[in-house]
Tab-separated table of C-alpha atoms and ligand atoms in Angstrom:
chain	number	residue	atom	x	y	z
A	1	UNK	CA	85.536	126.574	132.490
A	2	UNK	CA	85.049	123.279	130.773
A	3	UNK	CA	87.400	120.505	131.806
A	4	UNK	CA	88.925	117.579	129.917
A	5	UNK	CA	90.454	114.553	131.714
A	6	UNK	CA	92.011	111.525	130.021
A	7	UNK	CA	91.486	108.243	131.831
A	8	UNK	CA	93.381	106.244	129.135
A	9	UNK	CA	95.592	106.827	126.115
A	10	UNK	CA	97.603	109.312	128.202
A	11	UNK	CA	101.377	108.793	127.614
A	12	UNK	CA	100.299	105.313	126.182
A	13	UNK	CA	98.524	104.145	123.055
A	14	UNK	CA	95.682	102.018	124.529
A	15	UNK	CA	92.696	102.639	126.791
A	16	UNK	CA	91.415	105.715	124.982
A	17	UNK	CA	88.819	107.464	127.324
A	18	UNK	CA	88.502	111.187	127.616
A	19	UNK	CA	85.932	112.973	129.762
A	20	UNK	CA	84.687	116.486	128.859
A	21	UNK	CA	82.779	118.113	131.729
A	22	UNK	CA	80.898	121.232	130.829
A	23	UNK	CA	80.003	124.096	133.163
A	24	UNK	CA	76.350	123.487	132.695
A	25	UNK	CA	76.808	119.932	134.393
A	26	UNK	CA	76.663	117.856	131.157
A	27	UNK	CA	79.309	115.145	130.895
A	28	UNK	CA	80.473	113.754	127.628
A	29	UNK	CA	82.856	110.744	127.300
A	30	UNK	CA	84.779	110.343	124.216
A	31	UNK	CA	85.618	106.562	123.698
A	32	UNK	CA	85.993	104.001	126.413
A	33	UNK	CA	88.769	101.638	125.205
A	34	UNK	CA	90.688	98.828	126.679
A	35	UNK	CA	94.196	98.909	127.868
A	36	UNK	CA	96.385	96.363	126.095
A	37	UNK	CA	99.769	94.789	126.490
A	38	UNK	CA	101.891	95.773	129.443
A	39	UNK	CA	99.233	98.152	130.868
A	40	UNK	CA	96.355	95.572	130.715
A	41	UNK	CA	95.947	95.562	134.518
A	42	UNK	CA	94.570	99.093	134.299
A	43	UNK	CA	91.230	97.581	132.975
A	44	UNK	CA	90.399	96.317	136.440
A	45	UNK	CA	90.842	99.635	138.108
A	46	UNK	CA	87.962	102.042	138.770
A	47	UNK	CA	87.292	104.546	135.937
A	48	UNK	CA	88.227	107.670	137.851
A	49	UNK	CA	84.678	109.091	137.488
A	50	UNK	CA	81.212	107.948	138.104
A	51	UNK	CA	79.748	106.240	134.924
A	52	UNK	CA	76.217	106.945	136.037
A	53	UNK	CA	77.071	110.728	135.754
A	54	UNK	CA	77.918	110.522	131.971
A	55	UNK	CA	75.222	111.830	129.766
A	56	UNK	CA	76.653	111.021	126.285
A	57	UNK	CA	79.215	108.480	125.110
A	58	UNK	CA	80.759	109.565	121.736
A	59	UNK	CA	82.606	106.671	119.960
A	60	UNK	CA	85.318	107.595	117.343
A	61	UNK	CA	85.699	104.100	116.000
A	62	UNK	CA	85.431	100.414	116.718
A	63	UNK	CA	88.947	99.264	117.578
A	64	UNK	CA	89.229	97.605	120.939
A	65	UNK	CA	91.458	100.135	122.408
A	66	UNK	CA	88.635	102.726	121.807
A	67	UNK	CA	85.608	100.689	122.794
A	68	UNK	CA	86.779	97.724	124.906
A	69	UNK	CA	85.625	99.101	128.289
A	70	UNK	CA	82.126	100.024	127.313
A	71	UNK	CA	80.449	96.911	128.704
A	72	UNK	CA	82.228	97.701	131.998
A	73	UNK	CA	81.004	101.274	131.801
A	74	UNK	CA	77.374	100.047	131.388
A	75	UNK	CA	77.795	97.422	134.172
A	76	UNK	CA	78.954	100.198	136.479
A	77	UNK	CA	75.958	102.491	135.820
A	78	UNK	CA	76.194	104.250	132.484
A	79	UNK	CA	72.670	104.708	131.068
A	80	UNK	CA	73.111	107.795	128.854
A	81	UNK	CA	72.948	107.961	125.057
A	82	UNK	CA	75.579	106.567	122.704
A	83	UNK	CA	76.464	108.706	119.620
A	84	UNK	CA	78.311	107.067	116.759
A	85	UNK	CA	77.895	105.761	113.240
A	86	UNK	CA	75.588	102.653	112.753
A	87	UNK	CA	78.499	100.866	111.170
A	88	UNK	CA	80.645	101.494	114.224
A	89	UNK	CA	77.956	99.902	116.384
A	90	UNK	CA	77.957	96.900	114.105
A	91	UNK	CA	81.687	96.495	114.051
A	92	UNK	CA	81.869	97.045	117.789
A	93	UNK	CA	79.505	94.201	118.396
A	94	UNK	CA	81.821	91.845	116.513
A	95	UNK	CA	84.796	93.124	118.391
A	96	UNK	CA	83.207	93.269	121.861
A	97	UNK	CA	81.627	89.737	121.523
A	98	UNK	CA	85.044	88.370	120.470
A	99	UNK	CA	86.644	90.033	123.484
A	100	UNK	CA	84.023	88.663	125.783
A	101	UNK	CA	84.459	85.213	124.426
A	102	UNK	CA	88.228	85.252	124.776
A	103	UNK	CA	87.803	86.553	128.374
A	104	UNK	CA	85.198	83.808	129.293
A	105	UNK	CA	87.473	81.188	127.774
A	106	UNK	CA	90.630	82.226	129.490
A	107	UNK	CA	88.662	82.432	132.873
A	108	UNK	CA	87.381	78.949	132.460
A	109	UNK	CA	90.990	77.596	131.791
A	110	UNK	CA	92.542	79.585	134.671
A	111	UNK	CA	89.668	78.442	137.020
A	112	UNK	CA	90.202	74.711	136.204
A	113	UNK	CA	93.939	75.017	136.813
A	114	UNK	CA	93.444	76.890	140.143
A	115	UNK	CA	90.859	74.273	141.241
A	116	UNK	CA	93.562	71.620	141.158
A	117	UNK	CA	95.491	73.450	143.897
A	118	UNK	CA	92.387	74.719	145.721
A	119	UNK	CA	92.862	78.417	144.639
A	120	UNK	CA	89.915	78.872	142.460
A	121	UNK	CA	88.664	81.830	144.407
A	122	UNK	CA	91.614	83.830	143.560
A	123	UNK	CA	91.026	83.717	139.822
A	124	UNK	CA	89.764	87.187	138.668
A	125	UNK	CA	86.356	87.048	136.957
A	126	UNK	CA	86.161	88.332	133.213
A	127	UNK	CA	85.889	92.097	132.957
A	128	UNK	CA	82.647	91.357	131.098
A	129	UNK	CA	80.776	88.570	129.446
A	130	UNK	CA	78.675	88.270	126.381
A	131	UNK	CA	75.545	89.047	128.307
A	132	UNK	CA	77.179	92.401	129.406
A	133	UNK	CA	77.832	93.153	125.759
A	134	UNK	CA	74.143	92.635	124.977
A	135	UNK	CA	73.226	95.248	127.568
A	136	UNK	CA	75.243	97.846	125.743
A	137	UNK	CA	72.899	97.329	122.718
A	138	UNK	CA	69.766	98.090	124.750
A	139	UNK	CA	70.943	101.609	125.354
A	140	UNK	CA	69.675	104.522	123.266
A	141	UNK	CA	71.939	105.255	120.251
A	142	UNK	CA	71.804	108.470	118.170
A	143	UNK	CA	73.148	107.865	114.711
A	144	UNK	CA	76.018	110.119	113.654
A	145	UNK	CA	76.711	110.800	109.956
A	146	UNK	CA	79.693	112.590	108.641
A	147	UNK	CA	79.340	116.384	108.353
A	148	UNK	CA	75.945	116.446	110.054
A	149	UNK	CA	75.757	118.619	113.179
A	150	UNK	CA	73.694	116.912	115.905
A	151	UNK	CA	72.241	119.205	118.642
A	152	UNK	CA	72.389	117.628	122.150
A	153	UNK	CA	70.460	120.429	123.788
A	154	UNK	CA	71.828	122.819	126.431
A	155	UNK	CA	73.604	124.577	123.666
A	156	UNK	CA	75.936	121.661	122.848
A	157	UNK	CA	76.349	120.206	119.313
A	158	UNK	CA	78.694	117.593	117.939
A	159	UNK	CA	79.958	116.915	114.431
A	160	UNK	CA	81.562	113.762	113.154
A	161	UNK	CA	84.210	114.110	110.368
A	162	UNK	CA	85.879	111.465	108.453
A	163	UNK	CA	89.201	110.360	110.142
A	164	UNK	CA	90.198	107.791	107.338
A	165	UNK	CA	91.446	105.246	109.746
A	166	UNK	CA	88.998	102.305	109.625
A	167	UNK	CA	85.335	102.168	108.355
A	168	UNK	CA	83.461	105.324	109.546
A	169	UNK	CA	86.103	106.274	112.041
A	170	UNK	CA	85.592	109.841	113.132
A	171	UNK	CA	87.181	112.994	114.215
A	172	UNK	CA	84.714	114.546	116.678
A	173	UNK	CA	84.128	118.235	117.166
A	174	UNK	CA	82.039	119.382	120.086
A	175	UNK	CA	80.867	122.990	120.301
A	176	UNK	CA	79.250	124.576	123.355
A	177	UNK	CA	78.475	127.886	124.902
A	178	UNK	CA	80.342	129.216	127.875
A	179	UNK	CA	79.664	132.647	129.380
A	180	UNK	CA	78.055	133.693	126.035
A	181	UNK	CA	80.978	132.569	124.051
A	182	UNK	CA	80.961	129.616	121.629
A	183	UNK	CA	83.912	127.295	122.077
A	184	UNK	CA	85.011	124.098	120.148
A	185	UNK	CA	87.030	121.170	121.207
A	186	UNK	CA	88.146	118.601	118.722
A	187	UNK	CA	89.167	114.847	119.306
A	188	UNK	CA	91.103	113.611	116.430
A	189	UNK	CA	90.394	109.820	117.216
A	190	UNK	CA	92.932	107.785	115.257
A	191	UNK	CA	93.839	109.495	112.014
A	192	UNK	CA	94.426	107.595	108.841
A	193	UNK	CA	96.954	108.412	106.093
A	194	UNK	CA	96.479	109.659	102.705
A	195	UNK	CA	97.426	106.444	100.835
A	196	UNK	CA	95.050	104.030	102.120
A	197	UNK	CA	93.540	101.774	99.583
A	198	UNK	CA	90.230	101.168	101.444
A	199	UNK	CA	89.648	104.438	103.223
A	200	UNK	CA	89.334	107.982	101.928
A	201	UNK	CA	91.803	110.593	103.199
A	202	UNK	CA	90.941	112.306	106.635
A	203	UNK	CA	88.898	115.479	106.425
A	204	UNK	CA	90.372	118.858	106.900
A	205	UNK	CA	88.886	120.912	109.743
A	206	UNK	CA	88.508	124.633	109.892
A	207	UNK	CA	89.003	125.583	113.585
A	208	UNK	CA	89.246	124.432	117.155
A	209	UNK	CA	89.996	126.164	120.428
A	210	UNK	CA	91.404	122.924	121.778
A	211	UNK	CA	92.634	119.900	119.785
A	212	UNK	CA	93.369	116.518	121.430
A	213	UNK	CA	95.414	114.735	118.739
A	214	UNK	CA	96.699	111.207	118.621
A	215	UNK	CA	100.470	110.876	118.372
A	216	UNK	CA	100.999	107.117	117.771
A	217	UNK	CA	103.616	107.779	115.003
A	218	UNK	CA	104.429	111.367	116.046
A	219	UNK	CA	108.141	110.464	116.036
A	220	UNK	CA	108.538	109.069	112.478
A	221	UNK	CA	107.484	108.865	108.938
A	222	UNK	CA	106.387	105.526	107.371
A	223	UNK	CA	107.987	103.789	104.501
A	224	UNK	CA	105.791	104.474	101.416
A	225	UNK	CA	102.756	102.311	100.996
A	226	UNK	CA	103.837	101.615	97.290
A	227	UNK	CA	107.172	100.242	98.479
A	228	UNK	CA	105.271	97.859	100.743
A	229	UNK	CA	102.935	96.744	98.034
A	230	UNK	CA	105.917	95.920	95.989
A	231	UNK	CA	107.482	94.020	98.727
A	232	UNK	CA	104.512	91.876	99.333
A	233	UNK	CA	104.076	91.248	95.631
A	234	UNK	CA	107.688	90.023	95.337
A	235	UNK	CA	107.291	87.665	98.286
A	236	UNK	CA	104.107	86.220	97.001
A	237	UNK	CA	105.490	85.644	93.434
A	238	UNK	CA	108.625	84.049	94.679
A	239	UNK	CA	106.947	81.741	97.253
A	240	UNK	CA	104.038	80.589	95.091
A	241	UNK	CA	106.176	80.117	91.956
A	242	UNK	CA	108.404	77.901	94.154
A	243	UNK	CA	105.356	75.816	95.038
A	244	UNK	CA	105.292	77.204	98.577
A	245	UNK	CA	102.559	78.871	100.745
A	246	UNK	CA	102.284	82.364	102.208
A	247	UNK	CA	100.920	82.949	105.683
A	248	UNK	CA	99.719	86.311	106.691
A	249	UNK	CA	98.716	86.989	110.206
A	250	UNK	CA	96.339	89.790	110.023
A	251	UNK	CA	94.077	92.144	112.049
A	252	UNK	CA	90.271	91.578	111.288
A	253	UNK	CA	89.403	95.211	110.831
A	254	UNK	CA	91.008	97.244	108.046
A	255	UNK	CA	94.265	95.495	107.487
A	256	UNK	CA	92.605	92.429	106.181
A	257	UNK	CA	90.349	94.474	103.807
A	258	UNK	CA	93.436	96.359	102.623
A	259	UNK	CA	95.450	93.228	101.873
A	260	UNK	CA	92.381	91.714	99.981
A	261	UNK	CA	92.203	94.900	97.900
A	262	UNK	CA	95.907	94.689	97.127
A	263	UNK	CA	95.629	91.055	96.054
A	264	UNK	CA	92.617	91.844	93.931
A	265	UNK	CA	94.674	94.646	92.215
A	266	UNK	CA	97.456	92.193	91.654
A	267	UNK	CA	95.017	89.659	90.157
A	268	UNK	CA	93.617	92.463	87.794
A	269	UNK	CA	97.091	93.316	86.623
A	270	UNK	CA	97.823	89.636	85.853
A	271	UNK	CA	100.671	89.770	88.536
A	272	UNK	CA	99.099	87.238	90.905
A	273	UNK	CA	100.340	83.687	90.192
A	274	UNK	CA	97.615	80.991	90.128
A	275	UNK	CA	96.868	80.311	93.840
A	276	UNK	CA	94.118	79.761	96.340
A	277	UNK	CA	93.554	82.512	98.805
A	278	UNK	CA	91.886	81.718	102.113
A	279	UNK	CA	90.469	84.352	104.461
A	280	UNK	CA	90.407	82.005	107.510
A	281	UNK	CA	89.077	84.255	110.225
A	282	UNK	CA	85.394	84.335	111.313
A	283	UNK	CA	85.941	87.865	112.795
A	284	UNK	CA	87.674	89.226	109.626
A	285	UNK	CA	84.913	87.670	107.444
A	286	UNK	CA	82.251	89.446	109.549
A	287	UNK	CA	84.201	92.676	109.452
A	288	UNK	CA	84.473	92.324	105.649
A	289	UNK	CA	80.665	91.898	105.351
A	290	UNK	CA	80.105	95.103	107.383
A	291	UNK	CA	82.556	96.916	105.207
A	292	UNK	CA	80.602	95.875	102.207
A	293	UNK	CA	77.276	96.884	103.771
A	294	UNK	CA	78.630	100.382	104.333
A	295	UNK	CA	80.564	100.714	100.989
A	296	UNK	CA	79.560	104.336	100.395
A	297	UNK	CA	82.038	105.289	103.088
A	298	UNK	CA	84.956	103.471	101.448
A	299	UNK	CA	87.457	104.684	98.974
A	300	UNK	CA	86.871	105.368	95.303
A	301	UNK	CA	88.960	102.207	94.538
A	302	UNK	CA	86.582	100.043	96.544
A	303	UNK	CA	83.476	101.555	94.933
A	304	UNK	CA	84.985	101.150	91.419
A	305	UNK	CA	85.508	97.397	92.260
A	306	UNK	CA	81.828	97.206	93.325
A	307	UNK	CA	80.538	98.863	90.267
A	308	UNK	CA	82.611	96.792	87.915
A	309	UNK	CA	82.357	93.426	89.649
A	310	UNK	CA	79.406	93.546	91.868
A	311	UNK	CA	81.650	92.851	94.819
A	312	UNK	CA	84.387	94.898	96.493
A	313	UNK	CA	86.745	92.305	97.839
A	314	UNK	CA	85.830	89.081	95.908
A	315	UNK	CA	87.677	87.697	92.948
A	316	UNK	CA	88.176	84.116	91.596
A	317	UNK	CA	91.034	83.034	93.803
A	318	UNK	CA	89.493	84.153	97.069
A	319	UNK	CA	87.765	81.752	99.495
A	320	UNK	CA	86.086	82.598	102.788
A	321	UNK	CA	86.391	79.726	105.406
A	322	UNK	CA	83.958	80.703	108.094
A	323	UNK	CA	83.421	77.263	109.713
A	324	UNK	CA	86.108	75.141	111.493
A	325	UNK	CA	85.699	72.149	109.141
A	326	UNK	CA	86.510	74.385	106.180
A	327	UNK	CA	89.462	75.856	107.999
A	328	UNK	CA	90.769	72.334	108.699
A	329	UNK	CA	90.460	71.380	105.029
A	330	UNK	CA	93.025	73.972	104.228
A	331	UNK	CA	95.622	71.681	105.811
A	332	UNK	CA	95.168	69.229	102.956
A	333	UNK	CA	96.481	71.776	100.456
A	334	UNK	CA	100.123	71.199	99.674
A	335	UNK	CA	101.200	74.404	97.858
A	336	UNK	CA	100.182	77.586	96.165
A	337	UNK	CA	98.097	78.953	98.982
A	338	UNK	CA	97.986	82.407	100.640
A	339	UNK	CA	96.394	82.099	104.077
A	340	UNK	CA	95.188	85.203	105.828
A	341	UNK	CA	94.261	84.386	109.507
A	342	UNK	CA	94.009	85.960	112.915
A	343	UNK	CA	95.099	86.744	115.443
A	344	UNK	CA	97.077	89.614	114.040
A	345	UNK	CA	99.784	89.283	116.729
A	346	UNK	CA	99.647	85.507	116.744
A	347	UNK	CA	98.639	85.294	120.404
A	348	UNK	CA	95.801	82.932	119.526
A	349	UNK	CA	93.346	82.156	116.700
A	350	UNK	CA	93.496	79.991	113.575
A	351	UNK	CA	96.861	81.312	112.456
A	352	UNK	CA	98.476	78.975	115.081
A	353	UNK	CA	97.022	75.945	113.378
A	354	UNK	CA	98.659	77.052	110.174
A	355	UNK	CA	101.933	77.792	111.965
A	356	UNK	CA	101.887	74.057	113.068
A	357	UNK	CA	101.393	72.874	109.505
A	358	UNK	CA	103.557	75.175	107.548
A	359	UNK	CA	106.292	76.964	109.503
A	360	UNK	CA	108.705	74.079	109.526
A	361	UNK	CA	108.806	73.927	105.741
A	362	UNK	CA	111.422	76.215	104.101
A	363	UNK	CA	109.335	76.506	100.974
A	364	UNK	CA	106.783	78.574	102.808
A	365	UNK	CA	106.822	82.263	103.789
A	366	UNK	CA	105.440	84.118	106.897
A	367	UNK	CA	104.670	87.808	106.204
A	368	UNK	CA	103.974	90.203	109.203
A	369	UNK	CA	101.814	93.245	107.849
A	370	UNK	CA	101.022	94.796	111.336
A	371	UNK	CA	102.743	96.026	114.359
A	372	UNK	CA	103.631	93.341	116.900
A	373	UNK	CA	103.357	94.255	120.475
A	374	UNK	CA	105.990	93.252	122.903
A	375	UNK	CA	105.222	89.938	124.684
A	376	UNK	CA	103.230	88.422	121.787
A	377	UNK	CA	104.370	85.360	119.734
A	378	UNK	CA	104.344	87.546	116.657
A	379	UNK	CA	106.958	89.894	118.205
A	380	UNK	CA	109.101	86.966	119.311
A	381	UNK	CA	109.319	85.619	115.768
A	382	UNK	CA	109.991	89.161	114.364
A	383	UNK	CA	112.748	89.576	116.930
A	384	UNK	CA	114.341	86.340	115.580
A	385	UNK	CA	113.053	83.449	117.633
A	386	UNK	CA	113.086	80.368	115.345
A	387	UNK	CA	111.933	77.645	117.810
A	388	UNK	CA	108.405	78.356	119.039
A	389	UNK	CA	105.808	76.453	121.003
A	390	UNK	CA	102.382	75.984	119.572
A	391	UNK	CA	99.600	73.915	121.281
A	392	UNK	CA	102.401	72.294	123.418
A	393	UNK	CA	104.510	71.304	120.515
A	394	UNK	CA	107.821	72.682	119.588
A	395	UNK	CA	108.122	73.971	115.949
A	396	UNK	CA	111.317	75.014	114.162
A	397	UNK	CA	110.716	77.909	111.824
A	398	UNK	CA	112.365	77.273	108.475
A	399	UNK	CA	109.868	79.343	106.502
A	400	UNK	CA	111.205	82.601	105.358
A	401	UNK	CA	110.008	85.338	107.750
A	402	UNK	CA	109.244	88.845	106.432
A	403	UNK	CA	108.148	92.058	108.156
A	404	UNK	CA	106.581	94.698	106.034
A	405	UNK	CA	106.208	97.961	107.982
A	406	UNK	CA	104.539	100.305	105.531
A	407	UNK	CA	100.882	99.125	105.898
A	408	UNK	CA	99.793	101.504	108.569
A	409	UNK	CA	96.230	102.742	109.227
A	410	UNK	CA	97.736	105.653	111.126
A	411	UNK	CA	99.007	108.960	110.002
A	412	UNK	CA	102.697	109.472	110.445
A	413	UNK	CA	104.580	112.508	111.683
A	414	UNK	CA	104.360	114.510	108.504
A	415	UNK	CA	100.625	113.638	107.945
A	416	UNK	CA	99.780	114.736	111.431
A	417	UNK	CA	101.603	118.029	111.138
A	418	UNK	CA	100.209	118.635	107.653
A	419	UNK	CA	96.699	117.911	109.038
A	420	UNK	CA	97.100	120.406	111.882
A	421	UNK	CA	98.528	122.987	109.557
A	422	UNK	CA	95.426	122.908	107.464
A	423	UNK	CA	93.295	124.374	110.303
A	424	UNK	CA	92.568	128.040	109.697
A	425	UNK	CA	92.413	128.711	113.398
A	426	UNK	CA	93.964	126.380	115.911
A	427	UNK	CA	94.121	127.065	119.629
A	428	UNK	CA	95.726	124.765	122.210
A	429	UNK	CA	97.297	121.411	121.176
A	430	UNK	CA	97.144	118.442	123.508
A	431	UNK	CA	98.910	115.183	122.688
A	432	UNK	CA	97.098	111.912	123.570
A	433	UNK	CA	97.359	108.283	122.280
A	434	UNK	CA	101.127	107.975	122.086
A	435	UNK	CA	104.137	106.700	124.067
A	436	UNK	CA	105.869	109.367	126.049
A	437	UNK	CA	109.220	109.214	124.189
A	438	UNK	CA	107.483	109.386	120.902
A	439	UNK	CA	105.375	112.341	122.084
A	440	UNK	CA	108.348	114.340	123.136
A	441	UNK	CA	109.880	113.973	119.674
A	442	UNK	CA	106.440	115.036	118.134
A	443	UNK	CA	106.168	117.965	120.552
A	444	UNK	CA	109.659	119.323	119.509
A	445	UNK	CA	108.634	118.917	115.844
A	446	UNK	CA	105.412	120.821	116.279
A	447	UNK	CA	107.375	123.605	117.847
A	448	UNK	CA	109.856	123.638	115.032
A	449	UNK	CA	107.429	123.400	112.189
A	450	UNK	CA	104.378	125.154	113.566
A	451	UNK	CA	105.954	127.400	116.170
A	452	UNK	CA	103.337	126.205	118.646
A	453	UNK	CA	103.513	124.512	122.077
A	454	UNK	CA	101.870	121.139	122.499
A	455	UNK	CA	101.029	119.735	125.898
A	456	UNK	CA	101.491	115.980	126.640
A	457	UNK	CA	98.410	114.903	128.559
A	458	UNK	CA	98.944	112.884	131.825
A	459	UNK	CA	96.522	110.346	133.151
A	460	UNK	CA	93.545	112.147	134.971
A	461	UNK	CA	95.187	115.507	134.705
A	462	UNK	CA	92.708	118.339	134.825
A	463	UNK	CA	92.776	120.424	131.704
A	464	UNK	CA	90.811	123.605	131.180
A	465	UNK	CA	89.554	124.167	127.701
B	1	LIG	ZN1	92.258	102.650	115.832
């Protein structure tokens, strides 16, 4: 019997890494992501399998929690074939290079500090460096395209379907023969919702003998996206018309592009007050370029923009500030600016510079449009802290702080159930990529609405499929 083991995203949302071992000795790994937040220490532990024995690495999408340990996998012996979309490899390069850079920088800082007390040998080396990322790009890559079935030999084939989560994110179906019987296992990857401005809705699948489904928001339904759009519009109008500025900490991939589309729609309708909008994040600017390059995979709305304007995200008020000197010039603007900058959870990046210049002023507004993980500066502010420390300086927050929860790139409980109900034949259900308490709520709801059992996958548990 084929076996699946999860070495990440088991009873937690990060570190996605699932191993499918087939009877004929072929091993497929689905994602190899980084653990983040309170489980970060897991990244340094051994994988739980021998990377040199993996034949194929299938990547669902380019978020760090799905790709962040690939350089480590290669360092430790993986030399098989990567199968994914070309755009995912492009986005992954931006994400992994940024991750390597941050690791190298924090290692250098920690090393210098430790040197002063003679403990530099105890400072852990980065998980990987930029050179390790380059090695990933020397491996053979087989391009996946939606709906095309790739044969891997040995009676194995894989099909990538649109997951609607970020650019070219995939649901992956793997079919193989076992004792003369054809079987299919589906990994949902991260599933998007049906109301995304930038991404088309997730594809419907016909059948699966086993489904490994994400359960990030298995416990709840989101506030409507429309409501969130209106909320953002109201904040922008009020702040800009009051000669203030709006700061939006944003994730580089997907959320930024969605916010840009929203602002462009507002501009089109004549609802956006005259202002200057700055996309002040090199990583988000690069990601936006990659989105443009693969525009065929984006929503109808994006392609309509492209046809009409010759650009998807651009419009007269928008400025890209790639270089540091351009970013610093924003500080000279007194009012009527919307500044979108990273990091999304404010634990670094250019947003901190803008915090220093703008948060003490009550005319300004700070708008959170993404989930803030516990322990981050963003979360502290969302939870009510109004005195923060940035670059060793205390700052009192007098700007209005808003949190808009409806912009999620993930399906919510009813989206997930509806998606599963659309299968014509669905075998066993396994829950991955979710926190345990939320998975339990989801499990009950699946039983109630679908009259089916769902199993919550534990780390490294052996599951026959
Ligand atoms: Zn994701």
